[in-house]
Short mmCIF file of C-alpha atoms in Angstrom, two decimals:
data_model
loop_
_atom_site.label_atom_id
_atom_site.label_comp_id
_atom_site.label_asym_id
_atom_site.label_seq_id
_atom_site.Cartn_x
_atom_site.Cartn_y
_atom_site.Cartn_z
CA MET A 3 131.14 29.54 103.96
CA SER A 4 132.02 28.66 107.53
CA VAL A 5 134.81 30.25 109.52
CA THR A 6 137.28 27.93 111.21
CA THR A 7 139.94 28.99 113.68
CA VAL A 8 143.25 27.27 112.96
CA SER A 9 146.16 27.29 115.35
CA GLU A 10 148.97 26.76 112.85
CA ASP A 11 149.68 28.48 109.55
CA SER A 12 150.28 25.20 107.70
CA ASP A 13 146.77 24.02 108.61
CA LEU A 14 145.33 27.30 107.32
CA ILE A 15 147.15 26.86 104.00
CA LYS A 16 145.78 23.32 103.67
CA LEU A 17 142.28 24.61 104.44
CA ASN A 18 142.57 27.33 101.80
CA ASN A 19 143.90 24.89 99.19
CA ASN A 20 140.98 22.55 99.82
CA ASN A 21 138.47 25.37 99.40
CA ASN A 22 140.08 26.52 96.15
CA SER A 23 139.94 23.08 94.57
CA THR A 24 136.29 22.68 95.53
CA ASN A 25 135.38 26.08 94.11
CA SER A 26 137.09 25.43 90.79
CA THR A 27 135.31 22.10 90.45
CA ASN A 28 131.93 23.64 91.20
CA SER A 29 132.43 26.52 88.78
CA SER A 30 133.36 24.25 85.88
CA THR A 31 130.28 22.08 86.32
CA THR A 32 127.93 25.06 86.46
CA ASN A 33 129.42 26.61 83.30
CA ASP A 34 128.82 23.50 81.17
CA LYS A 35 125.18 24.35 80.51
CA PRO A 36 124.09 27.74 79.11
CA LYS A 37 121.66 29.91 81.03
CA PRO A 38 118.03 29.64 79.92
CA CYS A 39 117.87 33.39 79.35
CA CYS A 40 120.66 33.22 76.77
CA VAL A 41 119.45 30.46 74.45
CA CYS A 42 116.78 30.68 71.74
CA PRO A 43 116.59 34.49 71.56
CA ASP A 44 114.69 34.49 68.24
CA THR A 45 111.89 32.17 69.31
CA LYS A 46 111.71 33.90 72.69
CA LYS A 47 111.33 37.31 71.04
CA GLU A 48 108.61 36.12 68.66
CA ARG A 49 106.73 34.37 71.48
CA ASP A 50 106.92 37.41 73.77
CA GLU A 51 105.85 39.85 71.05
CA CYS A 52 102.83 37.68 70.23
CA ILE A 53 101.76 37.43 73.86
CA PHE A 54 102.22 41.18 74.39
CA LYS A 55 100.27 41.98 71.22
CA TYR A 56 97.37 39.58 71.70
CA GLY A 57 97.50 38.93 75.43
CA ASP A 58 96.32 35.42 74.68
CA GLU A 59 98.43 32.30 74.82
CA VAL A 60 95.96 30.41 72.60
CA LYS A 61 96.69 32.69 69.62
CA CYS A 62 100.42 32.23 70.19
CA LYS A 63 100.35 28.47 70.73
CA ASP A 64 102.60 27.63 67.76
CA LEU A 65 105.23 30.18 68.79
CA ILE A 66 105.16 28.89 72.36
CA LYS A 67 105.63 25.31 71.12
CA ALA A 68 108.52 26.38 68.90
CA HIS A 69 110.25 28.12 71.80
CA LYS A 70 109.77 25.12 74.09
CA ALA A 71 111.24 22.83 71.42
CA CYS A 72 114.24 25.10 71.08
CA MET A 73 114.76 25.18 74.85
CA ARG A 74 114.53 21.38 75.04
CA SER A 75 117.28 21.13 72.41
CA TYR A 76 119.57 22.83 74.97
CA GLY A 77 118.52 20.47 77.77
CA PHE A 78 115.84 22.58 79.47
CA ASN A 79 112.87 20.31 80.09
CA TRP A 80 110.03 21.78 82.08
#
């Protein structure tokens, strides 16, 4: 956030009102999509436990695929 010196109080109020409307718009667009850490907890847990137990992604391939499919259903495509 940049700091601007304003000579009149009315200009400062306008500046603050503009910042508030921008912040509320940005916060609503970022809250539309859930965080990747919060979706698919069951498939994530099973995948992680398999990888920790076997230390091999090949043995856990089906669980990894299931978790990726779940994540894609929430819009996470990587």
